[in-house]
Amino acid sequence: MCESMVIETVHLAVRDNVVLTERIDTFTVGPVVAPLLVMGTFEIRDGKISAWRDYFDLGQITKMLSGEA
């Protein structure tokens, strides 16, 4: 869907088997460059990611990719 995606980690926190990330995911689709603020949670089991959840404003990215922002 996108030509490129850049992920910038702003903050990273780890406690036991849980990793929290605050990041900026920047999508490029044609002439549109859309930076999206994301909060992510990873759970680690046996050295592998066992759960991965990302939280972001879907309305924000939809608006930017439509060329409205």
CSV table of N, CA, C and O in Angstrom, one decimal:
chain,number,residue,atom,x,y,z
A,1,MET,N,0.8,-1.2,0.0
A,1,MET,CA,0.0,0.0,0.0
A,1,MET,C,0.9,1.3,0.0
A,1,MET,O,0.5,2.2,-0.6
A,2,CYS,N,2.0,1.2,0.7
A,2,CYS,CA,2.8,2.4,0.7
A,2,CYS,C,4.2,2.2,0.1
A,2,CYS,O,4.6,1.0,0.0
A,3,GLU,N,4.8,3.2,-0.4
A,3,GLU,CA,6.0,3.1,-1.1
A,3,GLU,C,7.2,2.9,-0.1
A,3,GLU,O,8.2,2.3,-0.4
A,4,SER,N,7.0,3.6,1.0
A,4,SER,CA,8.1,3.4,2.1
A,4,SER,C,7.4,3.7,3.4
A,4,SER,O,6.4,4.4,3.5
A,5,MET,N,8.1,3.2,4.5
A,5,MET,CA,7.7,3.4,5.8
A,5,MET,C,8.9,3.5,6.7
A,5,MET,O,9.8,2.7,6.6
A,6,VAL,N,9.0,4.6,7.5
A,6,VAL,CA,10.1,4.8,8.4
A,6,VAL,C,9.6,4.8,9.8
A,6,VAL,O,8.5,5.4,10.1
A,7,ILE,N,10.2,4.0,10.7
A,7,ILE,CA,9.8,3.9,12.1
A,7,ILE,C,10.9,4.6,12.9
A,7,ILE,O,12.0,4.2,12.9
A,8,GLU,N,10.4,5.6,13.7
A,8,GLU,CA,11.3,6.3,14.6
A,8,GLU,C,10.8,6.0,16.1
A,8,GLU,O,9.7,6.3,16.4
A,9,THR,N,11.7,5.3,16.8
A,9,THR,CA,11.3,5.0,18.2
A,9,THR,C,11.7,6.3,19.1
A,9,THR,O,12.8,6.7,19.1
A,10,VAL,N,10.6,6.8,19.8
A,10,VAL,CA,10.8,8.0,20.6
A,10,VAL,C,11.1,7.6,22.0
A,10,VAL,O,12.0,8.1,22.6
A,11,HIS,N,10.4,6.6,22.6
A,11,HIS,CA,10.6,6.1,23.9
A,11,HIS,C,10.4,4.6,23.9
A,11,HIS,O,9.6,4.0,23.1
A,12,LEU,N,11.2,3.9,24.8
A,12,LEU,CA,11.1,2.5,24.9
A,12,LEU,C,11.2,2.1,26.4
A,12,LEU,O,12.1,2.6,27.1
A,13,ALA,N,10.3,1.3,26.9
A,13,ALA,CA,10.3,0.9,28.3
A,13,ALA,C,10.1,-0.6,28.3
A,13,ALA,O,9.3,-1.2,27.6
A,14,VAL,N,10.9,-1.3,29.3
A,14,VAL,CA,10.8,-2.7,29.4
A,14,VAL,C,10.6,-3.0,30.9
A,14,VAL,O,11.2,-2.5,31.8
A,15,ARG,N,9.6,-4.0,31.1
A,15,ARG,CA,9.5,-4.5,32.5
A,15,ARG,C,9.0,-5.9,32.4
A,15,ARG,O,8.0,-6.2,31.7
A,16,ASP,N,9.8,-6.8,33.0
A,16,ASP,CA,9.6,-8.2,32.9
A,16,ASP,C,9.5,-8.7,31.4
A,16,ASP,O,10.5,-8.4,30.6
A,17,ASN,N,8.4,-9.2,31.0
A,17,ASN,CA,8.3,-9.7,29.6
A,17,ASN,C,7.5,-8.7,28.7
A,17,ASN,O,7.0,-9.1,27.6
A,18,VAL,N,7.3,-7.4,29.1
A,18,VAL,CA,6.5,-6.5,28.4
A,18,VAL,C,7.4,-5.3,27.9
A,18,VAL,O,8.2,-4.8,28.7
A,19,VAL,N,7.2,-5.0,26.6
A,19,VAL,CA,7.9,-3.8,26.0
A,19,VAL,C,6.9,-2.8,25.6
A,19,VAL,O,6.0,-3.2,24.8
A,20,LEU,N,7.1,-1.6,26.0
A,20,LEU,CA,6.2,-0.5,25.5
A,20,LEU,C,7.1,0.4,24.6
A,20,LEU,O,8.2,0.7,24.9
A,21,THR,N,6.5,0.8,23.5
A,21,THR,CA,7.2,1.7,22.5
A,21,THR,C,6.3,2.9,22.2
A,21,THR,O,5.1,2.7,22.0
A,22,GLU,N,6.9,4.1,22.2
A,22,GLU,CA,6.2,5.2,21.6
A,22,GLU,C,7.0,5.6,20.4
A,22,GLU,O,8.2,5.7,20.4
A,23,ARG,N,6.3,5.6,19.3
A,23,ARG,CA,7.0,5.8,18.0
A,23,ARG,C,6.3,6.7,17.0
A,23,ARG,O,5.1,7.0,17.2
A,24,ILE,N,7.0,7.1,16.0
A,24,ILE,CA,6.4,7.8,14.9
A,24,ILE,C,6.6,6.9,13.6
A,24,ILE,O,7.8,6.7,13.2
A,25,ASP,N,5.5,6.4,13.1
A,25,ASP,CA,5.6,5.6,11.8
A,25,ASP,C,5.2,6.6,10.7
A,25,ASP,O,4.1,7.2,10.7
A,26,THR,N,6.1,6.8,9.8
A,26,THR,CA,5.9,7.7,8.7
A,26,THR,C,5.7,6.9,7.4
A,26,THR,O,6.6,6.2,7.0
A,27,PHE,N,4.5,7.1,6.8
A,27,PHE,CA,4.2,6.4,5.6
A,27,PHE,C,4.3,7.3,4.4
A,27,PHE,O,3.9,8.5,4.5
A,28,THR,N,4.8,6.9,3.3
A,28,THR,CA,4.9,7.6,2.0
A,28,THR,C,4.1,6.9,1.0
A,28,THR,O,4.3,5.7,0.7
A,29,VAL,N,3.0,7.6,0.5
A,29,VAL,CA,2.1,7.0,-0.5
A,29,VAL,C,2.0,8.1,-1.6
A,29,VAL,O,1.4,9.1,-1.4
A,30,GLY,N,2.7,7.8,-2.7
A,30,GLY,CA,2.8,8.8,-3.8
A,30,GLY,C,3.4,10.1,-3.2
A,30,GLY,O,4.4,10.1,-2.5
A,31,PRO,N,2.7,11.2,-3.4
A,31,PRO,CA,3.3,12.5,-2.9
A,31,PRO,C,2.9,12.8,-1.4
A,31,PRO,O,3.4,13.7,-0.9
A,32,VAL,N,2.2,11.9,-0.8
A,32,VAL,CA,1.7,12.1,0.6
A,32,VAL,C,2.7,11.5,1.5
A,32,VAL,O,3.0,10.3,1.4
A,33,VAL,N,3.2,12.3,2.5
A,33,VAL,CA,4.0,11.8,3.6
A,33,VAL,C,3.2,12.0,4.9
A,33,VAL,O,2.8,13.1,5.2
A,34,ALA,N,2.9,10.9,5.5
A,34,ALA,CA,2.0,10.9,6.7
A,34,ALA,C,2.6,10.3,7.9
A,34,ALA,O,2.7,9.1,8.1
A,35,PRO,N,3.1,11.2,8.8
A,35,PRO,CA,3.6,10.7,10.1
A,35,PRO,C,2.5,10.4,11.1
A,35,PRO,O,1.5,11.1,11.2
A,36,LEU,N,2.6,9.2,11.7
A,36,LEU,CA,1.5,8.7,12.6
A,36,LEU,C,2.1,8.4,14.0
A,36,LEU,O,3.1,7.7,14.1
A,37,LEU,N,1.6,9.0,15.0
A,37,LEU,CA,2.0,8.7,16.4
A,37,LEU,C,1.4,7.4,16.8
A,37,LEU,O,0.2,7.2,16.7
A,38,VAL,N,2.3,6.5,17.3
A,38,VAL,CA,1.9,5.1,17.7
A,38,VAL,C,2.4,4.7,19.1
A,38,VAL,O,3.5,5.1,19.4
A,39,MET,N,1.5,4.1,19.8
A,39,MET,CA,2.0,3.5,21.1
A,39,MET,C,1.8,2.0,20.9
A,39,MET,O,0.8,1.5,20.5
A,40,GLY,N,2.9,1.2,21.1
A,40,GLY,CA,2.9,-0.2,20.9
A,40,GLY,C,3.3,-1.0,22.1
A,40,GLY,O,4.0,-0.5,23.0
A,41,THR,N,2.7,-2.2,22.2
A,41,THR,CA,3.0,-3.1,23.4
A,41,THR,C,3.3,-4.4,22.8
A,41,THR,O,2.6,-5.0,21.9
A,42,PHE,N,4.5,-5.0,23.3
A,42,PHE,CA,4.9,-6.3,22.9
A,42,PHE,C,5.0,-7.2,24.1
A,42,PHE,O,5.5,-6.7,25.1
A,43,GLU,N,4.6,-8.4,24.0
A,43,GLU,CA,4.8,-9.4,25.1
A,43,GLU,C,5.8,-10.4,24.6
A,43,GLU,O,5.6,-10.9,23.5
A,44,ILE,N,6.8,-10.7,25.4
A,44,ILE,CA,7.8,-11.7,25.0
A,44,ILE,C,7.7,-13.0,25.7
A,44,ILE,O,7.5,-13.0,27.0
A,45,ARG,N,7.7,-14.1,25.0
A,45,ARG,CA,7.7,-15.4,25.6
A,45,ARG,C,8.7,-16.3,24.9
A,45,ARG,O,8.7,-16.3,23.7
A,46,ASP,N,9.6,-16.9,25.7
A,46,ASP,CA,10.6,-17.8,25.1
A,46,ASP,C,11.5,-17.1,24.1
A,46,ASP,O,11.8,-17.6,23.0
A,47,GLY,N,11.8,-15.8,24.3
A,47,GLY,CA,12.6,-15.0,23.4
A,47,GLY,C,11.9,-14.5,22.1
A,47,GLY,O,12.6,-14.0,21.2
A,48,LYS,N,10.6,-14.7,22.0
A,48,LYS,CA,9.9,-14.3,20.8
A,48,LYS,C,8.7,-13.5,21.1
A,48,LYS,O,8.2,-13.6,22.3
A,49,ILE,N,8.2,-12.6,20.2
A,49,ILE,CA,7.1,-11.8,20.4
A,49,ILE,C,5.8,-12.7,20.4
A,49,ILE,O,5.6,-13.4,19.4
A,50,SER,N,5.1,-12.8,21.5
A,50,SER,CA,3.9,-13.6,21.6
A,50,SER,C,2.6,-12.8,21.4
A,50,SER,O,1.6,-13.4,21.1
A,51,ALA,N,2.7,-11.5,21.7
A,51,ALA,CA,1.6,-10.6,21.4
A,51,ALA,C,2.1,-9.2,21.0
A,51,ALA,O,3.1,-8.8,21.5
A,52,TRP,N,1.4,-8.6,20.1
A,52,TRP,CA,1.8,-7.3,19.6
A,52,TRP,C,0.5,-6.5,19.4
A,52,TRP,O,-0.4,-6.8,18.6
A,53,ARG,N,0.5,-5.3,20.1
A,53,ARG,CA,-0.7,-4.4,19.9
A,53,ARG,C,-0.2,-3.0,19.6
A,53,ARG,O,0.8,-2.6,20.3
A,54,ASP,N,-0.8,-2.4,18.7
A,54,ASP,CA,-0.5,-1.0,18.4
A,54,ASP,C,-1.7,-0.1,18.6
A,54,ASP,O,-2.8,-0.6,18.2
A,55,TYR,N,-1.5,1.1,19.1
A,55,TYR,CA,-2.6,2.0,19.4
A,55,TYR,C,-2.3,3.3,18.7
A,55,TYR,O,-1.3,3.9,18.8
A,56,PHE,N,-3.3,3.8,17.9
A,56,PHE,CA,-3.1,5.0,17.1
A,56,PHE,C,-4.5,5.5,16.7
A,56,PHE,O,-5.5,4.9,16.9
A,57,ASP,N,-4.5,6.8,16.2
A,57,ASP,CA,-5.7,7.4,15.8
A,57,ASP,C,-6.0,7.1,14.4
A,57,ASP,O,-5.3,7.7,13.5
A,58,LEU,N,-6.9,6.2,14.1
A,58,LEU,CA,-7.2,5.8,12.7
A,58,LEU,C,-7.7,7.0,11.9
A,58,LEU,O,-7.4,7.1,10.7
A,59,GLY,N,-8.5,7.9,12.5
A,59,GLY,CA,-9.0,9.1,11.8
A,59,GLY,C,-7.9,10.0,11.3
A,59,GLY,O,-7.9,10.5,10.2
A,60,GLN,N,-6.8,10.1,12.1
A,60,GLN,CA,-5.7,10.9,11.8
A,60,GLN,C,-5.0,10.4,10.5
A,60,GLN,O,-4.7,11.1,9.6
A,61,ILE,N,-4.7,9.1,10.5
A,61,ILE,CA,-4.0,8.6,9.3
A,61,ILE,C,-4.8,8.5,8.1
A,61,ILE,O,-4.4,8.8,7.0
A,62,THR,N,-6.1,8.2,8.3
A,62,THR,CA,-7.1,8.2,7.2
A,62,THR,C,-7.1,9.6,6.5
A,62,THR,O,-7.1,9.7,5.3
A,63,LYS,N,-7.2,10.6,7.3
A,63,LYS,CA,-7.3,12.0,6.8
A,63,LYS,C,-6.0,12.4,6.1
A,63,LYS,O,-6.0,12.9,5.0
A,64,MET,N,-4.9,12.0,6.7
A,64,MET,CA,-3.6,12.4,6.0
A,64,MET,C,-3.4,11.7,4.7
A,64,MET,O,-3.0,12.3,3.7
A,65,LEU,N,-3.7,10.4,4.7
A,65,LEU,CA,-3.5,9.6,3.4
A,65,LEU,C,-4.5,10.0,2.3
A,65,LEU,O,-4.3,9.8,1.2
A,66,SER,N,-5.7,10.6,2.7
A,66,SER,CA,-6.6,11.1,1.7
A,66,SER,C,-6.2,12.4,1.1
A,66,SER,O,-6.9,12.9,0.2
A,67,GLY,N,-5.2,13.0,1.7
A,67,GLY,CA,-4.7,14.3,1.2
A,67,GLY,C,-5.4,15.5,1.8
A,67,GLY,O,-5.2,16.6,1.4
A,68,GLU,N,-6.2,15.3,2.9
A,68,GLU,CA,-6.9,16.3,3.5
A,68,GLU,C,-6.1,17.1,4.5
A,68,GLU,O,-6.4,18.2,4.9
A,69,ALA,N,-5.0,16.5,5.0
A,69,ALA,CA,-4.2,17.2,6.1
A,69,ALA,C,-3.0,17.8,5.5
A,69,ALA,O,-2.5,17.4,4.5
